[in-house]
Short mmCIF file of C-alpha atoms in Angstrom, two decimals:
data_model
loop_
_atom_site.label_atom_id
_atom_site.label_comp_id
_atom_site.label_asym_id
_atom_site.label_seq_id
_atom_site.Cartn_x
_atom_site.Cartn_y
_atom_site.Cartn_z
CA MET A 4 -5.61 3.71 6.33
CA THR A 5 -7.83 3.00 9.27
CA PRO A 6 -6.06 1.79 12.42
CA ALA A 7 -8.00 -1.46 12.50
CA ALA A 8 -8.96 -3.77 9.66
CA ARG A 9 -11.97 -2.82 7.61
CA GLN A 10 -13.70 -5.46 5.53
CA PRO A 11 -13.86 -4.96 1.76
CA SER A 12 -16.94 -3.05 0.70
CA ARG A 13 -17.16 -5.14 -2.47
CA HIS A 14 -17.92 -1.82 -4.15
CA ALA A 15 -21.49 -0.98 -3.36
CA PRO A 16 -23.42 -1.04 -6.66
CA GLU A 17 -24.12 2.68 -6.53
CA LEU A 18 -20.37 3.44 -6.29
CA ARG A 19 -19.60 1.21 -9.25
CA ALA A 20 -22.37 2.83 -11.23
CA ALA A 21 -21.05 6.30 -10.46
CA ALA A 22 -17.58 5.34 -11.70
CA ARG A 23 -18.89 3.69 -14.85
CA HIS A 24 -21.51 6.07 -16.11
CA LEU A 25 -20.33 9.65 -15.78
CA GLY A 26 -20.47 11.24 -19.19
CA ARG A 27 -17.65 10.49 -21.63
CA ARG A 28 -17.00 14.16 -22.36
CA ARG A 29 -16.56 14.95 -18.65
CA PHE A 30 -14.20 11.98 -18.31
CA LEU A 31 -12.03 12.85 -21.26
CA THR A 32 -11.78 16.58 -20.75
CA GLY A 33 -12.26 17.38 -17.06
CA THR A 34 -9.47 17.95 -14.57
CA ALA A 35 -11.22 17.64 -11.19
CA ALA A 36 -11.19 14.16 -9.75
CA ALA A 37 -14.90 14.12 -9.03
CA VAL A 38 -15.86 14.82 -12.65
CA ALA A 39 -12.96 13.63 -14.77
CA LEU A 40 -12.10 10.10 -13.87
CA ALA A 41 -14.94 7.72 -14.70
CA PHE A 42 -16.39 6.35 -17.86
CA ALA A 43 -18.26 3.59 -19.59
CA VAL A 44 -15.77 1.40 -21.46
CA ASP A 45 -16.37 -0.67 -24.57
CA LEU A 46 -13.92 -2.06 -27.06
CA PRO A 47 -13.35 -0.07 -30.23
CA GLY A 48 -15.80 -1.23 -32.84
CA ALA A 49 -18.45 -2.12 -30.27
CA ARG A 50 -20.14 0.99 -28.89
CA THR A 51 -17.10 3.29 -28.89
CA ALA A 52 -17.77 6.80 -30.16
CA ALA A 53 -17.09 6.94 -33.90
CA ALA A 54 -14.33 9.49 -34.34
CA ALA A 55 -13.44 10.86 -37.75
CA GLU A 56 -10.52 9.27 -39.55
CA LEU A 57 -7.13 10.97 -39.79
CA ASP A 58 -5.15 10.63 -42.99
CA PRO A 59 -1.76 9.24 -41.79
CA ALA A 60 -0.04 11.39 -44.40
CA ARG A 61 -0.86 14.37 -42.20
CA ILE A 62 1.36 13.02 -39.38
CA THR A 63 4.49 15.11 -39.92
CA SER A 64 6.74 13.83 -37.10
CA ASP A 65 7.56 10.38 -35.77
CA PRO A 66 4.49 8.98 -33.97
CA PHE A 67 6.40 6.02 -32.48
CA THR A 68 8.18 8.01 -29.79
CA LEU A 69 7.19 5.56 -27.05
CA GLY A 70 8.56 2.46 -28.73
CA VAL A 71 6.86 -0.89 -29.14
CA ALA A 72 6.02 -3.75 -26.81
CA SER A 73 4.54 -7.24 -26.77
CA GLY A 74 2.97 -9.36 -24.09
CA ASP A 75 1.06 -12.38 -22.77
CA PRO A 76 2.48 -14.95 -25.23
CA LEU A 77 0.24 -17.91 -26.04
CA PRO A 78 1.14 -20.90 -28.23
CA SER A 79 -0.53 -19.41 -31.31
CA SER A 80 -0.86 -15.74 -30.42
CA VAL A 81 0.89 -12.71 -28.99
CA LEU A 82 -0.26 -9.17 -28.15
CA LEU A 83 1.56 -6.34 -29.96
CA TRP A 84 1.45 -2.74 -28.69
CA PRO A 85 2.42 0.73 -29.82
CA ARG A 86 1.02 4.14 -29.01
CA LEU A 87 1.00 6.95 -31.54
CA ALA A 88 2.34 10.11 -29.89
CA PRO A 89 4.34 12.55 -32.03
CA GLN A 90 4.38 14.91 -29.03
CA PRO A 91 4.34 12.54 -26.03
CA TYR A 92 4.43 15.29 -23.39
CA GLN A 93 1.22 16.82 -24.67
CA ALA A 94 -2.09 15.59 -23.34
CA ASP A 95 -3.30 14.53 -26.79
CA GLY A 96 0.08 13.16 -27.84
CA GLY A 97 0.16 15.66 -30.68
CA LEU A 98 -2.71 14.04 -32.59
CA PRO A 99 -6.28 15.22 -33.15
CA ALA A 100 -9.22 13.25 -31.76
CA GLN A 101 -9.43 11.11 -34.88
CA ARG A 102 -8.83 7.41 -35.43
CA VAL A 103 -5.68 6.34 -37.27
CA HIS A 104 -5.06 3.13 -39.19
CA VAL A 105 -1.82 1.38 -38.23
CA ARG A 106 -0.34 -1.54 -40.15
CA TRP A 107 1.55 -4.26 -38.32
CA GLU A 108 3.99 -6.74 -39.79
CA LEU A 109 5.38 -9.94 -38.26
CA ALA A 110 8.37 -11.85 -39.61
CA HIS A 111 10.72 -14.72 -38.83
CA ASP A 112 13.79 -12.50 -39.32
CA GLU A 113 14.89 -8.98 -38.38
CA ARG A 114 15.09 -7.89 -42.03
CA PHE A 115 11.47 -8.92 -42.66
CA LEU A 116 12.41 -11.10 -45.62
CA ARG A 117 10.28 -14.02 -44.36
CA VAL A 118 7.01 -12.37 -43.42
CA ALA A 119 4.73 -14.42 -41.17
CA GLY A 120 1.75 -12.10 -41.16
CA ARG A 121 0.41 -8.63 -41.86
CA GLY A 122 -2.63 -6.74 -40.72
CA THR A 123 -4.20 -3.42 -39.88
CA ALA A 124 -5.36 -2.13 -36.51
CA THR A 125 -7.01 1.12 -35.53
CA ALA A 126 -5.60 3.55 -32.99
CA HIS A 127 -8.65 5.14 -31.39
CA PRO A 128 -8.46 8.53 -29.67
CA GLU A 129 -10.70 7.15 -26.90
CA PHE A 130 -7.78 4.86 -26.02
CA GLN A 131 -5.14 7.56 -26.46
CA HIS A 132 -4.18 6.22 -29.90
CA THR A 133 -2.89 2.98 -28.44
CA VAL A 134 -3.08 -0.28 -30.38
CA HIS A 135 -3.56 -3.72 -28.83
CA ALA A 136 -3.15 -6.05 -31.79
CA GLU A 137 -3.86 -9.67 -30.87
CA VAL A 138 -2.01 -11.49 -33.62
CA GLY A 139 -3.07 -15.11 -34.02
CA HIS A 140 -2.46 -18.17 -36.19
CA LEU A 141 1.20 -18.26 -35.19
CA GLU A 142 3.49 -21.23 -34.70
CA PRO A 143 4.12 -22.28 -31.09
CA GLY A 144 7.53 -21.87 -29.52
CA ARG A 145 8.83 -19.45 -32.16
CA VAL A 146 10.68 -16.13 -32.08
CA TYR A 147 9.12 -13.40 -34.22
CA TYR A 148 10.05 -9.84 -35.14
CA TYR A 149 7.45 -7.13 -35.54
CA ARG A 150 7.02 -3.49 -36.50
CA PHE A 151 4.31 -0.95 -37.24
CA ARG A 152 3.69 1.55 -40.03
CA THR A 153 1.43 4.54 -40.40
CA GLY A 154 1.78 7.04 -43.20
CA SER A 155 5.48 7.30 -44.05
CA TRP A 156 6.57 6.34 -40.53
CA ILE A 157 7.97 2.96 -39.47
CA SER A 158 8.45 1.98 -35.84
CA GLU A 159 11.53 0.36 -34.41
CA THR A 160 11.62 -3.43 -34.61
CA GLY A 161 10.49 -5.49 -31.66
CA ARG A 162 11.29 -9.10 -30.84
CA THR A 163 8.75 -11.42 -29.29
CA ARG A 164 7.92 -15.11 -29.04
CA THR A 165 5.05 -17.53 -28.67
CA ALA A 166 4.76 -20.08 -25.88
CA PRO A 167 5.32 -23.76 -26.66
CA ALA A 168 2.31 -25.92 -27.39
CA VAL A 169 0.81 -27.59 -24.34
CA SER A 170 1.40 -30.94 -26.05
CA ALA A 171 5.07 -30.22 -26.82
CA ARG A 172 7.32 -33.15 -25.88
CA PRO A 173 9.58 -32.26 -24.29
CA THR A 174 8.74 -28.67 -23.51
CA PRO A 175 11.83 -26.46 -23.95
CA ASP A 176 13.35 -25.00 -20.81
CA LEU A 177 12.26 -21.49 -19.93
CA ARG A 178 14.38 -18.57 -18.79
CA LEU A 179 12.42 -15.65 -17.37
CA ALA A 180 13.27 -12.33 -15.78
CA ALA A 181 11.43 -10.84 -12.80
CA VAL A 182 11.39 -7.04 -12.44
CA SER A 183 9.53 -4.49 -10.32
CA CYS A 184 9.38 -0.96 -8.94
CA GLN A 185 10.71 1.66 -11.33
CA ALA A 186 10.37 5.11 -9.81
CA TYR A 187 11.49 7.55 -12.50
CA HIS A 188 12.41 10.22 -9.96
CA ASP A 189 14.68 7.82 -8.02
CA GLY A 190 17.14 7.13 -10.80
CA TYR A 191 17.96 5.70 -14.18
CA PHE A 192 16.51 2.47 -15.55
CA THR A 193 20.00 1.09 -16.14
CA ALA A 194 19.00 -2.47 -15.30
CA TYR A 195 16.55 -2.43 -18.20
CA GLY A 196 19.35 -1.60 -20.61
CA HIS A 197 21.15 -4.73 -19.44
CA LEU A 198 17.96 -6.80 -19.49
CA ALA A 199 17.43 -5.84 -23.13
CA GLN A 200 20.68 -7.68 -23.90
CA ASP A 201 19.94 -10.65 -21.63
CA ASP A 202 18.87 -13.96 -23.14
CA VAL A 203 15.44 -14.44 -21.57
CA ASP A 204 12.21 -15.75 -23.04
CA VAL A 205 9.77 -13.53 -21.15
CA VAL A 206 9.79 -10.76 -18.53
CA PHE A 207 7.38 -10.72 -15.59
CA HIS A 208 6.73 -7.23 -14.25
CA LEU A 209 5.52 -7.59 -10.67
CA GLY A 210 4.15 -4.13 -9.97
CA ASP A 211 4.87 -0.42 -9.58
CA TYR A 212 5.43 0.17 -13.29
CA LEU A 213 5.06 3.85 -12.49
CA TYR A 214 4.76 6.03 -9.40
CA GLU A 215 2.08 8.60 -8.81
CA TYR A 216 4.47 11.02 -7.11
CA ALA A 217 5.58 14.32 -8.62
CA VAL A 218 8.65 14.43 -10.88
CA ASN A 219 10.41 17.78 -10.91
CA SER A 220 12.06 19.49 -13.88
CA ALA A 221 15.41 17.79 -13.20
CA GLY A 222 13.90 14.29 -13.12
CA GLY A 223 14.38 13.99 -9.36
CA TYR A 224 17.55 12.06 -8.53
CA ARG A 225 18.39 11.76 -12.21
CA ASN A 226 19.41 15.40 -11.82
CA TYR A 227 19.22 16.23 -15.52
CA THR A 228 21.50 18.96 -16.74
CA ASP A 229 20.83 18.46 -20.45
CA ARG A 230 17.04 18.71 -20.40
CA VAL A 231 14.15 20.26 -18.46
CA LEU A 232 10.99 18.27 -17.87
CA PRO A 233 7.67 20.12 -18.18
CA ASP A 234 5.97 21.35 -15.02
CA LEU A 235 2.97 19.15 -15.81
CA PHE A 236 4.88 16.19 -14.31
CA ASN A 237 5.55 18.04 -11.05
CA ARG A 238 2.30 16.96 -9.40
CA GLU A 239 0.77 13.74 -8.13
CA THR A 240 -1.24 11.83 -10.70
CA VAL A 241 -4.98 11.97 -10.04
CA THR A 242 -6.77 12.51 -13.36
CA LEU A 243 -6.81 10.30 -16.43
CA GLU A 244 -4.79 12.91 -18.31
CA GLU A 245 -2.11 12.93 -15.60
CA TYR A 246 -1.80 9.13 -15.50
CA ARG A 247 -1.53 9.02 -19.29
CA LEU A 248 1.17 11.66 -19.32
CA ARG A 249 3.13 9.84 -16.62
CA TYR A 250 3.22 6.68 -18.75
CA ALA A 251 4.49 8.81 -21.61
CA LEU A 252 7.33 10.10 -19.42
CA TYR A 253 8.33 6.59 -18.38
CA LYS A 254 8.13 5.15 -21.87
CA THR A 255 10.43 7.80 -23.31
CA ASP A 256 13.21 6.30 -21.17
CA PRO A 257 15.62 4.60 -23.63
CA ASP A 258 16.45 1.66 -21.37
CA LEU A 259 12.79 0.83 -20.77
CA ARG A 260 12.11 1.16 -24.50
CA ALA A 261 14.95 -1.24 -25.23
CA ALA A 262 13.64 -3.87 -22.82
CA ASP A 263 10.08 -3.46 -24.11
CA ALA A 264 11.26 -4.09 -27.66
CA ALA A 265 13.53 -7.01 -26.77
CA HIS A 266 11.18 -9.31 -24.84
CA PRO A 267 7.49 -10.05 -24.32
CA PHE A 268 6.23 -8.77 -20.96
CA VAL A 269 3.64 -10.25 -18.61
CA VAL A 270 2.48 -7.51 -16.26
CA THR A 271 0.54 -7.08 -13.06
CA TRP A 272 0.09 -3.99 -10.93
CA ASP A 273 0.72 -3.16 -7.29
CA ASP A 274 -0.28 0.08 -5.57
CA HIS A 275 1.67 2.94 -7.13
CA GLU A 276 0.07 2.56 -10.54
CA THR A 277 -2.93 4.02 -8.69
CA GLU A 278 -1.97 5.29 -5.22
CA ASN A 279 0.37 4.21 -2.44
CA ASN A 280 -0.98 1.49 -0.13
CA TYR A 281 -4.56 1.53 -1.36
CA ALA A 282 -6.71 -1.50 -0.60
CA ASP A 283 -9.80 -2.24 -2.70
CA ASP A 284 -11.86 0.98 -2.46
CA THR A 285 -9.90 2.36 0.52
CA SER A 286 -7.36 5.05 -0.34
CA GLU A 287 -4.18 5.86 1.53
CA ASN A 288 -5.84 8.85 3.22
CA ASP A 289 -9.32 7.34 3.65
CA ASP A 290 -10.94 9.47 0.97
CA PRO A 291 -14.63 8.81 0.39
CA PRO A 292 -14.85 5.55 -1.58
CA GLU A 293 -16.95 7.17 -4.30
CA GLU A 294 -14.12 9.63 -4.94
CA PHE A 295 -11.32 7.07 -4.79
CA LEU A 296 -13.09 4.70 -7.18
CA LEU A 297 -13.13 7.48 -9.75
CA ARG A 298 -9.38 7.89 -9.40
CA ARG A 299 -8.94 4.12 -9.57
CA ALA A 300 -10.97 4.02 -12.76
CA ALA A 301 -8.62 6.54 -14.37
CA ALA A 302 -5.51 4.69 -13.21
CA TYR A 303 -6.76 1.31 -14.42
CA ARG A 304 -7.76 2.78 -17.78
CA ALA A 305 -4.33 4.34 -18.33
CA TYR A 306 -2.59 1.13 -17.23
CA TRP A 307 -4.43 -0.96 -19.81
CA GLU A 308 -3.89 1.59 -22.53
CA ASN A 309 -0.15 1.79 -22.04
CA LEU A 310 0.81 -1.85 -21.43
CA PRO A 311 0.64 -4.92 -23.69
CA LEU A 312 -2.57 -6.38 -22.30
CA ARG A 313 -5.30 -8.27 -24.08
CA ALA A 314 -9.00 -7.41 -24.38
CA PRO A 315 -10.15 -9.43 -21.33
CA GLN A 316 -8.06 -7.13 -19.11
CA LEU A 317 -9.79 -3.98 -20.39
CA PRO A 318 -11.25 -2.18 -17.33
CA VAL A 319 -14.92 -1.51 -16.85
CA GLY A 320 -15.06 1.60 -14.73
CA PRO A 321 -13.05 0.99 -11.53
CA ASP A 322 -12.82 -2.78 -12.05
CA ALA A 323 -10.46 -4.90 -14.16
CA ARG A 324 -9.86 -8.66 -14.33
CA LEU A 325 -6.06 -8.59 -14.22
CA TYR A 326 -5.50 -12.04 -12.73
CA ARG A 327 -5.04 -14.63 -15.45
CA ARG A 328 -3.29 -17.89 -16.30
CA LEU A 329 -0.56 -18.61 -18.86
CA HIS A 330 1.25 -21.84 -19.72
CA TRP A 331 4.68 -22.73 -21.05
CA GLY A 332 3.88 -26.12 -22.50
CA ARG A 333 3.77 -28.74 -19.75
CA LEU A 334 6.80 -27.18 -18.08
CA ALA A 335 5.14 -24.30 -16.24
CA GLN A 336 1.79 -22.85 -15.31
CA PHE A 337 1.79 -19.16 -14.37
CA ASP A 338 -1.03 -17.87 -12.18
CA ILE A 339 -0.66 -14.08 -12.28
CA LEU A 340 -2.30 -12.51 -9.21
CA ASP A 341 -3.78 -9.14 -8.27
CA THR A 342 -3.31 -8.63 -4.52
CA ARG A 343 -4.43 -4.98 -4.54
CA GLN A 344 -7.89 -4.67 -6.07
CA TYR A 345 -9.74 -7.11 -3.80
CA ARG A 346 -7.85 -7.02 -0.52
CA SER A 347 -9.20 -6.17 2.90
CA ASP A 348 -7.79 -2.96 4.33
CA GLN A 349 -4.40 -3.36 5.98
CA ALA A 350 -4.66 -4.18 9.67
CA TYR A 351 -3.30 -1.80 12.33
CA GLY A 352 -1.81 0.53 9.71
CA ASP A 353 0.17 0.13 6.54
CA GLY A 354 3.70 -0.57 7.71
CA ALA A 355 5.61 -2.55 10.35
CA GLN A 356 3.30 -3.53 13.19
CA LEU A 357 2.87 -6.22 15.80
CA PRO A 358 0.64 -8.99 14.41
CA GLY A 359 -2.52 -8.77 16.49
CA PRO A 360 -5.48 -11.15 16.16
CA VAL A 361 -6.95 -9.31 13.16
CA VAL A 362 -4.26 -10.68 10.83
CA ASP A 363 -5.57 -14.21 11.50
CA ASP A 364 -9.21 -13.33 10.88
CA PRO A 365 -10.39 -15.82 8.21
CA ALA A 366 -12.86 -13.25 6.89
CA ARG A 367 -9.98 -11.02 5.76
CA THR A 368 -8.40 -11.59 2.36
CA ILE A 369 -5.56 -10.33 0.20
CA THR A 370 -6.86 -11.90 -3.01
CA GLY A 371 -10.63 -11.77 -2.67
CA ASP A 372 -12.72 -14.93 -2.57
CA ALA A 373 -13.20 -15.37 -6.32
CA GLN A 374 -9.51 -15.03 -7.15
CA GLU A 375 -8.55 -17.39 -4.32
CA ARG A 376 -10.95 -20.07 -5.62
CA TRP A 377 -9.64 -19.56 -9.16
CA LEU A 378 -6.05 -20.05 -7.93
CA LEU A 379 -6.74 -23.20 -5.93
CA ASP A 380 -8.94 -24.71 -8.65
CA GLY A 381 -6.19 -24.04 -11.17
CA TRP A 382 -3.69 -26.00 -9.13
CA ARG A 383 -6.04 -28.95 -8.85
CA ARG A 384 -6.30 -29.07 -12.64
CA SER A 385 -2.66 -28.27 -13.37
CA ARG A 386 -0.52 -30.77 -15.27
CA ALA A 387 2.55 -28.54 -15.25
CA LEU A 388 5.85 -29.52 -13.69
CA TRP A 389 6.31 -26.04 -12.17
CA ASN A 390 3.47 -23.97 -10.74
CA VAL A 391 4.62 -20.35 -10.55
CA VAL A 392 2.72 -17.43 -9.01
CA PRO A 393 3.85 -13.96 -10.18
CA GLN A 394 2.43 -11.44 -7.70
CA GLN A 395 3.20 -8.26 -5.81
CA VAL A 396 4.05 -8.36 -2.10
CA THR A 397 6.23 -10.60 0.07
CA PHE A 398 4.54 -13.97 0.52
CA SER A 399 6.85 -15.63 3.05
CA GLN A 400 6.94 -14.69 6.71
CA ARG A 401 9.37 -11.82 7.25
CA LYS A 402 10.02 -10.90 10.85
CA LEU A 403 11.47 -7.40 11.09
CA ASP A 404 13.17 -7.68 14.48
CA LEU A 405 14.45 -10.24 16.99
CA ASN A 406 11.81 -9.76 19.67
CA ALA A 407 9.79 -12.73 20.91
CA VAL A 408 6.80 -11.26 19.07
CA ALA A 409 8.30 -9.53 16.09
CA LYS A 410 6.83 -6.79 13.95
CA VAL A 411 5.84 -7.72 10.41
CA SER A 412 4.59 -5.79 7.39
CA MET A 413 0.84 -5.28 7.34
CA ASP A 414 1.04 -4.54 3.61
CA ALA A 415 2.40 -8.02 2.77
CA TRP A 416 0.98 -11.53 3.21
CA ASP A 417 2.12 -11.37 6.86
CA GLY A 418 -0.83 -9.05 7.40
CA TYR A 419 -3.17 -11.63 5.87
CA ARG A 420 -2.04 -14.86 7.51
CA ALA A 421 -5.37 -16.63 7.07
CA SER A 422 -5.20 -15.93 3.33
CA ARG A 423 -1.68 -17.31 3.18
CA GLY A 424 -2.71 -20.35 5.19
CA ARG A 425 -5.50 -21.17 2.74
CA VAL A 426 -3.11 -20.82 -0.20
CA LEU A 427 -0.52 -23.12 1.37
CA ALA A 428 -3.26 -25.61 2.23
CA GLY A 429 -4.21 -25.49 -1.43
CA VAL A 430 -0.63 -26.22 -2.45
CA LYS A 431 -0.62 -29.33 -0.27
CA SER A 432 -4.12 -30.44 -1.20
CA ALA A 433 -3.40 -30.22 -4.93
CA GLY A 434 -0.08 -32.01 -4.55
CA VAL A 435 1.90 -29.16 -6.06
CA ALA A 436 5.45 -30.48 -5.84
CA ASN A 437 7.33 -27.60 -7.46
CA PHE A 438 5.84 -24.34 -6.23
CA MET A 439 7.43 -20.94 -6.83
CA VAL A 440 6.33 -17.40 -6.02
CA LEU A 441 7.73 -14.35 -7.86
CA THR A 442 7.49 -11.08 -5.90
CA GLY A 443 8.36 -7.39 -6.16
CA ASP A 444 7.47 -4.37 -3.98
CA VAL A 445 10.23 -4.19 -1.34
CA HIS A 446 13.13 -2.74 -3.39
CA VAL A 447 15.55 -5.50 -2.36
CA GLY A 448 16.39 -8.99 -3.51
CA TYR A 449 15.33 -11.92 -1.33
CA ALA A 450 15.36 -15.70 -1.70
CA PHE A 451 13.08 -17.62 0.66
CA ASP A 452 12.25 -21.22 1.35
CA ILE A 453 8.46 -21.29 1.73
CA LYS A 454 7.81 -23.30 4.87
CA ASP A 455 4.81 -25.32 5.95
CA ASP A 456 5.29 -23.66 9.36
CA PHE A 457 7.46 -20.56 9.23
CA ASP A 458 8.00 -20.62 12.98
CA ASP A 459 9.48 -24.14 12.84
CA PRO A 460 12.83 -24.17 11.01
CA GLY A 461 12.58 -27.95 10.73
CA SER A 462 9.20 -27.97 9.00
CA ARG A 463 8.71 -29.05 5.43
CA VAL A 464 9.72 -26.75 2.56
CA LEU A 465 6.73 -26.28 0.26
CA GLY A 466 8.29 -24.02 -2.34
CA THR A 467 10.57 -21.15 -3.25
CA GLU A 468 10.01 -17.40 -3.27
CA VAL A 469 12.13 -15.15 -5.47
CA VAL A 470 11.85 -11.44 -4.66
CA ALA A 471 13.19 -9.20 -7.41
CA SER A 472 14.80 -5.95 -6.35
CA SER A 473 13.64 -2.67 -7.83
CA ILE A 474 14.78 -1.25 -11.14
CA SER A 475 15.31 2.17 -9.54
CA SER A 476 13.01 2.69 -6.54
CA GLY A 477 14.96 3.44 -3.38
CA ARG A 478 17.81 5.05 -5.35
CA ASP A 479 21.33 3.66 -4.95
CA GLY A 480 21.25 0.61 -2.71
CA VAL A 481 23.88 -1.27 -0.72
CA ALA A 482 24.70 -4.96 -0.61
CA ARG A 483 24.01 -5.22 3.12
CA PRO A 484 21.41 -2.77 4.44
CA ALA A 485 21.52 -1.88 8.14
CA ASN A 486 18.95 -4.56 8.98
CA TRP A 487 20.69 -7.31 6.97
CA ALA A 488 21.97 -9.37 9.92
CA THR A 489 18.73 -8.91 11.87
CA TYR A 490 16.56 -10.18 9.03
CA LEU A 491 18.74 -13.22 8.39
CA ALA A 492 18.79 -14.13 12.08
CA ALA A 493 15.05 -13.58 12.54
CA ASN A 494 14.09 -15.57 9.43
CA PRO A 495 16.07 -18.82 9.03
CA HIS A 496 14.17 -19.55 5.81
CA LEU A 497 15.63 -16.35 4.25
CA LYS A 498 18.56 -17.55 2.17
CA PHE A 499 19.60 -14.31 0.48
CA TYR A 500 19.19 -10.57 1.01
CA ASP A 501 20.72 -7.79 -1.07
CA GLY A 502 19.75 -4.12 -1.15
CA ARG A 503 21.01 -3.07 -4.59
CA ARG A 504 18.93 -2.33 -7.69
CA GLY A 505 18.51 -4.90 -10.44
CA TYR A 506 16.44 -7.92 -11.36
CA ALA A 507 16.31 -11.69 -11.02
CA THR A 508 16.36 -14.41 -13.66
CA VAL A 509 14.88 -17.86 -13.22
CA GLY A 510 15.66 -20.81 -15.44
CA LEU A 511 12.96 -23.48 -15.22
CA GLY A 512 14.00 -26.94 -16.37
CA ARG A 513 12.85 -30.53 -16.09
CA GLU A 514 15.35 -31.28 -13.33
CA ALA A 515 15.80 -27.99 -11.47
CA ALA A 516 15.23 -24.25 -11.38
CA ARG A 517 18.19 -21.89 -11.29
CA VAL A 518 17.82 -18.41 -9.77
CA ASP A 519 20.33 -15.62 -10.45
CA PHE A 520 20.24 -12.22 -8.75
CA LYS A 521 21.69 -9.40 -10.87
CA VAL A 522 22.47 -5.91 -9.62
CA VAL A 523 23.89 -2.57 -10.68
CA PRO A 524 26.02 -0.50 -8.26
CA TYR A 525 24.09 2.78 -8.69
CA VAL A 526 21.13 4.33 -10.51
CA THR A 527 21.48 8.05 -9.67
CA ALA A 528 23.94 8.26 -12.54
CA PRO A 529 23.80 6.37 -15.83
CA GLY A 530 26.09 3.55 -16.86
CA GLY A 531 26.30 1.14 -13.93
CA ALA A 532 27.68 -2.29 -14.85
CA LEU A 533 25.62 -5.43 -14.21
CA SER A 534 26.91 -8.26 -12.03
CA THR A 535 25.48 -11.54 -10.78
CA VAL A 536 25.81 -11.54 -7.00
CA ALA A 537 24.15 -14.82 -6.00
CA SER A 538 22.83 -18.00 -7.60
CA PHE A 539 20.67 -20.82 -6.26
CA VAL A 540 19.03 -23.99 -7.49
CA ALA A 541 15.82 -25.69 -6.41
CA GLU A 542 15.62 -29.27 -7.60
CA VAL A 543 12.44 -30.83 -8.94
CA GLY A 544 10.78 -32.62 -6.04
CA ASP A 545 13.10 -30.96 -3.52
CA PRO A 546 12.23 -27.22 -3.44
CA GLY A 547 14.73 -26.05 -0.82
CA LEU A 548 17.19 -23.48 -2.16
CA LYS A 549 20.82 -24.51 -2.51
CA GLY A 550 23.63 -22.08 -3.26
CA VAL A 551 25.61 -22.48 -6.47
#
């Protein structure tokens, strides 16, 4: 990144056009970044190229090797996802460039004796034979089971649910899980195996679903002795083909597959789904924007294809509307943010720096103007008891040393203090009484009181921030990292800090929210046991965290 802040380019029209309109054949088949990564996107059935149809009877091995998933539950609808890939480590997944009909089935019970709905979707080769089935006309607040069929093959069974109706009285309590940061090469996804057995209603994935870094034949710190990964994973992801293959590697992990099948996911990205520390059209190494936008187009395309996202999130070239709003009856409004695609370049560098005047420049933004207005307008109209913001990077002030002027992270909201100030002003202006932020990114668990003035320990508490540790990124952690005492002393509003891998659960109720931090002792070997290491409550109308 550049040493000083650079304003967002807002993607000059000619750069957007270049990333949208390179020929489809060059995009699908090329390997060089400059010719392989951009495309014009339309939904299947609109102007998508009409591929020939494959007879499913010709599929001779299990096409459901990557499991099933569901996401973005609404009161009457849920998104169901599989990808057909008999050979997941091949670029084409082991299928020809032909469309395949896939039948889905939804039921009230695991044995599918009380069927709630059936339908057929098409897996298009242009979308890597993924299916995004938006199943509607469902009952609110219900658990459903689902599966897919093509030819003689039947997928595993997934479990999902719909959100309660907005008019539900009273809205049932909600128990969610917050997860983030799952570097395959750093260790096993053990926490996901435990999460699959946990009694939660929905999982929020807060970024870094995959990492662009190379994975060697031993799986990095997994140190496989019973398998050898193909050399095609031992390179950084740049092309569409490489991003697609990396998702296939991750989704063959049995613990991730189990969690995908057990719960609906609500996802948002951070940086590593594309490239470390990118900002808008600025890459980590300041590549020409026209080149980086082509890479971003490929990364965004593969992200949408491989995650349970609805049609409005389908990218158009290098752009995608990932921020969106979900409701859980009148109990909770979720404003899912994208703090990567629209942000100004990090000031003074990407990491720990002294906060010079640039971080307070009101022209700089971490959300972009349109998303910021959407967020603040949504709070003004909200009728929910809890207003929750799932997003990527640490929101609360986090001083990194005990000096009079302490270093802070330029990659987090500390590097965009004017943005944070406008958001907190919006919280107060809208009268949001029960405000919560869910965060990932930093590979540790934190619990913060969000202060009106972070430099005044006696100032009003405006909300709560729950930072979920990583699933595997950072490898085996420790309960008290070397900077543990420093961080707690430098940040009186920091109520909890743990450096082990795991996830957080949050129970939202009509009287209080309960936060539980869950960790595993190691991830560089399989089988770590899960334990709850800290619990807090934040009462309705009194958001300060209290230990349980």
